[in-house]
Amino acid sequence: MANKTAPDSPPGSAGGTPTRRRSERSRRAILDASLALVGEVGYDKLTIEGIASRAGVGKQTIYRWWPSKAAVLLDAFTADVDEYSAQGLPDTGDLAADLKLVLRATADEFNDPAFQAPYRALAVAGANDAELSRAFVDRLLEPGIRVYVDRLRAAQEAGEVAADVDTRVAAEMLLSPFSQRWLMRTGELTYDYVDTLVDLVLRGLRPGS
Amino acid sequence: MANKTAPDSPPGSAGGTPTRRRSERSRRAILDASLALVGEVGYDKLTIEGIASRAGVGKQTIYRWWPSKAAVLLDAFTADVDEYSAQGLPDTGDLAADLKLVLRATADEFNDPAFQAPYRALAVAGANDAELSRAFVDRLLEPGIRVYVDRLRAAQEAGEVAADVDTRVAAEMLLSPFSQRWLMRTGELTYDYVDTLVDLVLRGLRPGS
DNA sequence: ACGGGGAGGCGAGACGTATCGTCTTGACAA
DNA sequence: TTGTCAAGACGATACGTCTCGCCTCCCCGT
């Protein structure tokens, strides 16, 4: 049950135990197939057998390395995404402009159908599986939030944001309405909405407010 | 496909077509059984056959009136909840106090295991089923948001909130971080958190800020 | 006013299909 | 020699459809 959502590394890495012989070719084929299939048929109709067949792989090869289709999808999705958050947010000295720029780009990304299916599926699968939820949060959600917290902290040190503001809560005020809107489909993610949200959040962060 | 999540009313009401004969007894038994079972085994392992068996009902009776287990659950859950949002938020003239009071109570509710399972299941099922999502939003989410928008509007008219504030976005800034935290398990819903959130949101709403 | 017929919902469960997760086989690579 | 690989057989489970009598209510003819 350990490593439930983080299978052993591919051959070449050196774990505590001797590296197991694993086909990198099969691993990539499985990840690619799962991403392609979830876009075509949706998460509910995504099956292990379907992934295996599409990847030209035996079912056992999937069951050997992953505990569930959600874990496969999380791996597949993480690989494509995690270099994005490594670079941090831009800092031009104008907090509002920086936030609007990045959130507008994020809105475009969230409106991209290729992105929607797997991300929705993961968000959703996590809600009913606490263990997967933790992996999803740790590997995708938290890193995304942290870059905003860092940017807010920088603005705080520059005097652009009041010193007594809880930057974590402020980041949530910015990001949660955004992702909630998208996840629950309570509204469109337009540039107008992003701008309104950023402006209203920042009103409460200004020094002396 | 019409009425996908809103089956015909029980006998006695008069629809456009002649009222169908439907057992109210079976309807209640199905709703009760689905709520009980989702709490016991979780959403993934909730099956139509299980509900039918628990309710002492034929499978066909469920398939006749609902399109999916999610639709059953939505009906079951809605029945218990919708009188709650009918009464609106308190208005003592102190917006911060009113919001904290209600959100603290909501936090208690969200921390109640009996509430968690079905609500999580619905939020989650909706993300992968656009039609169910709409029903979930219309019948549960939107009414909940609206009472906050109304309360904010009242505060706006009382001069407690700046006139140019978009009350809808403001309500989302308050509620989305809250529900996001709970849904994704990114943090605890404590009274402290609620208070911090309310205070920070309201900082941006004050006139002249 | 009433009583018989018929239409339709009802509980029960059989049915074929799909996918599950496990297990076995023989080839192949380290 | 040892462990992974592709392929697929296997029993179990739940799906959604269907058929069966039973029962209840509504309507119509008397």
Tab-separated table of N, CA, C and O in Angstrom, chain B residues 60-113:
chain	number	residue	atom	x	y	z
B	60	GLN	N	-35.924	-2.297	-11.318
B	60	GLN	CA	-36.647	-1.579	-12.352
B	60	GLN	C	-37.311	-0.315	-11.813
B	60	GLN	O	-37.451	0.683	-12.517
B	61	THR	N	-37.739	-0.380	-10.584
B	61	THR	CA	-38.398	0.787	-9.986
B	61	THR	C	-37.433	1.964	-9.883
B	61	THR	O	-37.824	3.121	-10.010
B	62	ILE	N	-36.159	1.668	-9.667
B	62	ILE	CA	-35.171	2.743	-9.655
B	62	ILE	C	-34.893	3.219	-11.073
B	62	ILE	O	-34.944	4.421	-11.356
B	63	TYR	N	-34.653	2.256	-11.958
B	63	TYR	CA	-34.331	2.635	-13.344
B	63	TYR	C	-35.498	3.361	-14.008
B	63	TYR	O	-35.297	4.173	-14.901
B	64	ARG	N	-36.702	3.074	-13.559
B	64	ARG	CA	-37.860	3.733	-14.165
B	64	ARG	C	-37.859	5.226	-13.867
B	64	ARG	O	-38.251	6.036	-14.679
B	65	TRP	N	-37.394	5.609	-12.700
B	65	TRP	CA	-37.574	6.996	-12.271
B	65	TRP	C	-36.290	7.816	-12.201
B	65	TRP	O	-36.352	9.037	-12.123
B	66	TRP	N	-35.162	7.151	-12.183
B	66	TRP	CA	-33.901	7.901	-12.148
B	66	TRP	C	-32.931	7.368	-13.195
B	66	TRP	O	-32.909	6.157	-13.441
B	67	PRO	N	-32.099	8.252	-13.739
B	67	PRO	CA	-31.176	7.840	-14.783
B	67	PRO	C	-29.846	7.304	-14.251
B	67	PRO	O	-29.100	6.678	-14.988
B	68	SER	N	-29.540	7.558	-13.013
B	68	SER	CA	-28.227	7.170	-12.493
B	68	SER	C	-28.250	7.207	-10.976
B	68	SER	O	-29.126	7.814	-10.362
B	69	LYS	N	-27.271	6.584	-10.371
B	69	LYS	CA	-27.209	6.612	-8.917
B	69	LYS	C	-26.957	8.035	-8.417
B	69	LYS	O	-27.406	8.409	-7.340
B	70	ALA	N	-26.262	8.831	-9.223
B	70	ALA	CA	-26.012	10.209	-8.819
B	70	ALA	C	-27.315	10.995	-8.732
B	70	ALA	O	-27.508	11.804	-7.821
B	71	ALA	N	-28.213	10.725	-9.662
B	71	ALA	CA	-29.497	11.426	-9.659
B	71	ALA	C	-30.319	11.035	-8.429
B	71	ALA	O	-30.976	11.886	-7.814
B	72	VAL	N	-30.264	9.776	-8.070
B	72	VAL	CA	-30.959	9.335	-6.859
B	72	VAL	C	-30.419	10.087	-5.647
B	72	VAL	O	-31.174	10.632	-4.834
B	73	LEU	N	-29.115	10.129	-5.587
B	73	LEU	CA	-28.469	10.753	-4.441
B	73	LEU	C	-28.789	12.245	-4.383
B	73	LEU	O	-28.997	12.811	-3.293
B	74	LEU	N	-28.828	12.876	-5.538
B	74	LEU	CA	-29.142	14.303	-5.564
B	74	LEU	C	-30.543	14.547	-5.017
B	74	LEU	O	-30.758	15.450	-4.208
B	75	ASP	N	-31.491	13.717	-5.444
B	75	ASP	CA	-32.849	13.848	-4.920
B	75	ASP	C	-32.876	13.609	-3.418
B	75	ASP	O	-33.521	14.346	-2.668
B	76	ALA	N	-32.193	12.568	-2.998
B	76	ALA	CA	-32.195	12.225	-1.575
B	76	ALA	C	-31.615	13.363	-0.751
B	76	ALA	O	-32.133	13.721	0.309
B	77	PHE	N	-30.560	13.935	-1.249
B	77	PHE	CA	-29.859	14.970	-0.507
B	77	PHE	C	-30.619	16.290	-0.547
B	77	PHE	O	-30.696	17.000	0.454
B	78	THR	N	-31.175	16.599	-1.674
B	78	THR	CA	-31.893	17.853	-1.821
B	78	THR	C	-33.070	17.930	-0.856
B	78	THR	O	-33.306	18.962	-0.222
B	79	ALA	N	-33.780	16.832	-0.726
B	79	ALA	CA	-34.957	16.816	0.122
B	79	ALA	C	-34.616	17.230	1.554
B	79	ALA	O	-35.382	17.926	2.222
B	80	ASP	N	-33.436	16.826	2.015
B	80	ASP	CA	-33.067	17.119	3.393
B	80	ASP	C	-32.518	18.526	3.582
B	80	ASP	O	-32.347	18.976	4.710
B	81	VAL	N	-32.198	19.193	2.489
B	81	VAL	CA	-31.400	20.395	2.618
B	81	VAL	C	-32.123	21.688	2.248
B	81	VAL	O	-31.880	22.733	2.832
B	82	ASP	N	-33.071	21.618	1.311
B	82	ASP	CA	-33.458	22.859	0.669
B	82	ASP	C	-34.312	23.797	1.524
B	82	ASP	O	-34.452	24.965	1.184
B	83	GLU	N	-34.862	23.276	2.603
B	83	GLU	CA	-35.560	24.230	3.466
B	83	GLU	C	-34.589	25.108	4.258
B	83	GLU	O	-34.924	26.183	4.731
B	84	TYR	N	-33.340	24.641	4.326
B	84	TYR	CA	-32.324	25.376	5.070
B	84	TYR	C	-32.047	26.735	4.451
B	84	TYR	O	-31.994	27.754	5.140
B	85	SER	N	-31.900	26.733	3.132
B	85	SER	CA	-31.491	27.970	2.477
B	85	SER	C	-32.662	28.910	2.244
B	85	SER	O	-32.481	30.023	1.771
B	86	ALA	N	-33.870	28.464	2.598
B	86	ALA	CA	-35.041	29.306	2.325
B	86	ALA	C	-35.136	30.486	3.278
B	86	ALA	O	-35.793	31.479	2.998
B	87	GLN	N	-34.464	30.370	4.414
B	87	GLN	CA	-34.698	31.377	5.447
B	87	GLN	C	-33.746	32.568	5.372
B	87	GLN	O	-33.919	33.552	6.086
B	88	GLY	N	-32.721	32.487	4.542
B	88	GLY	CA	-31.801	33.606	4.393
B	88	GLY	C	-30.839	33.748	5.553
B	88	GLY	O	-30.885	33.002	6.534
B	89	LEU	N	-29.936	34.702	5.412
B	89	LEU	CA	-28.937	34.943	6.454
B	89	LEU	C	-29.454	35.939	7.480
B	89	LEU	O	-30.265	36.796	7.160
B	90	PRO	N	-28.969	35.844	8.707
B	90	PRO	CA	-29.364	36.837	9.716
B	90	PRO	C	-28.823	38.212	9.337
B	90	PRO	O	-27.804	38.313	8.655
B	91	ASP	N	-29.506	39.239	9.770
B	91	ASP	CA	-29.030	40.603	9.510
B	91	ASP	C	-29.157	41.423	10.791
B	91	ASP	O	-30.191	42.019	11.070
B	92	THR	N	-28.084	41.422	11.550
B	92	THR	CA	-28.091	42.187	12.804
B	92	THR	C	-27.537	43.587	12.602
B	92	THR	O	-27.445	44.358	13.555
B	93	GLY	N	-27.131	43.863	11.357
B	93	GLY	CA	-26.498	45.147	11.092
B	93	GLY	C	-24.975	45.056	11.147
B	93	GLY	O	-24.282	45.960	10.688
B	94	ASP	N	-24.461	43.973	11.713
B	94	ASP	CA	-23.014	43.754	11.765
B	94	ASP	C	-22.659	42.635	10.795
B	94	ASP	O	-22.774	41.458	11.123
B	95	LEU	N	-22.215	43.028	9.603
B	95	LEU	CA	-21.986	42.054	8.535
B	95	LEU	C	-20.960	40.998	8.930
B	95	LEU	O	-21.187	39.799	8.750
B	96	ALA	N	-19.841	41.443	9.491
B	96	ALA	CA	-18.783	40.501	9.846
B	96	ALA	C	-19.296	39.454	10.836
B	96	ALA	O	-19.057	38.252	10.674
B	97	ALA	N	-19.994	39.899	11.835
B	97	ALA	CA	-20.496	38.973	12.852
B	97	ALA	C	-21.494	37.984	12.247
B	97	ALA	O	-21.446	36.782	12.550
B	98	ASP	N	-22.360	38.491	11.393
B	98	ASP	CA	-23.344	37.616	10.771
B	98	ASP	C	-22.673	36.540	9.921
B	98	ASP	O	-23.025	35.358	9.992
B	99	LEU	N	-21.708	36.966	9.131
B	99	LEU	CA	-21.022	36.013	8.254
B	99	LEU	C	-20.262	34.964	9.056
B	99	LEU	O	-20.292	33.767	8.754
B	100	LYS	N	-19.582	35.418	10.102
B	100	LYS	CA	-18.828	34.471	10.922
B	100	LYS	C	-19.756	33.466	11.583
B	100	LYS	O	-19.455	32.265	11.629
B	101	LEU	N	-20.862	33.953	12.054
B	101	LEU	CA	-21.825	33.068	12.713
B	101	LEU	C	-22.272	31.957	11.769
B	101	LEU	O	-22.214	30.759	12.099
B	102	VAL	N	-22.688	32.343	10.588
B	102	VAL	CA	-23.229	31.363	9.646
B	102	VAL	C	-22.133	30.442	9.114
B	102	VAL	O	-22.324	29.228	8.999
B	103	LEU	N	-20.975	31.003	8.814
B	103	LEU	CA	-19.903	30.171	8.268
B	103	LEU	C	-19.357	29.196	9.306
B	103	LEU	O	-18.930	28.093	8.966
B	104	ARG	N	-19.361	29.608	10.552
B	104	ARG	CA	-18.953	28.669	11.598
B	104	ARG	C	-19.927	27.498	11.673
B	104	ARG	O	-19.514	26.336	11.791
B	105	ALA	N	-21.195	27.812	11.580
B	105	ALA	CA	-22.196	26.741	11.598
B	105	ALA	C	-22.028	25.837	10.376
B	105	ALA	O	-22.140	24.609	10.465
B	106	THR	N	-21.747	26.464	9.248
B	106	THR	CA	-21.543	25.675	8.022
B	106	THR	C	-20.309	24.792	8.146
B	106	THR	O	-20.292	23.655	7.672
B	107	ALA	N	-19.280	25.328	8.790
B	107	ALA	CA	-18.070	24.518	9.014
B	107	ALA	C	-18.411	23.284	9.835
B	107	ALA	O	-17.965	22.172	9.522
B	108	ASP	N	-19.214	23.465	10.879
B	108	ASP	CA	-19.628	22.319	11.681
B	108	ASP	C	-20.341	21.288	10.816
B	108	ASP	O	-20.098	20.088	10.926
B	109	GLU	N	-21.208	21.785	9.981
B	109	GLU	CA	-21.983	20.896	9.124
B	109	GLU	C	-21.066	20.121	8.174
B	109	GLU	O	-21.199	18.905	8.010
B	110	PHE	N	-20.122	20.828	7.557
B	110	PHE	CA	-19.210	20.184	6.619
B	110	PHE	C	-18.284	19.204	7.329
B	110	PHE	O	-17.728	18.312	6.698
B	111	ASN	N	-18.086	19.382	8.605
B	111	ASN	CA	-17.243	18.450	9.344
B	111	ASN	C	-18.019	17.237	9.843
B	111	ASN	O	-17.444	16.320	10.434
B	112	ASP	N	-19.320	17.221	9.586
B	112	ASP	CA	-20.158	16.107	10.005
B	112	ASP	C	-20.082	14.976	8.969
B	112	ASP	O	-20.417	15.170	7.810
B	113	PRO	N	-19.633	13.801	9.408
B	113	PRO	CA	-19.451	12.677	8.477
B	113	PRO	C	-20.719	12.327	7.701
B	113	PRO	O	-20.647	11.955	6.534
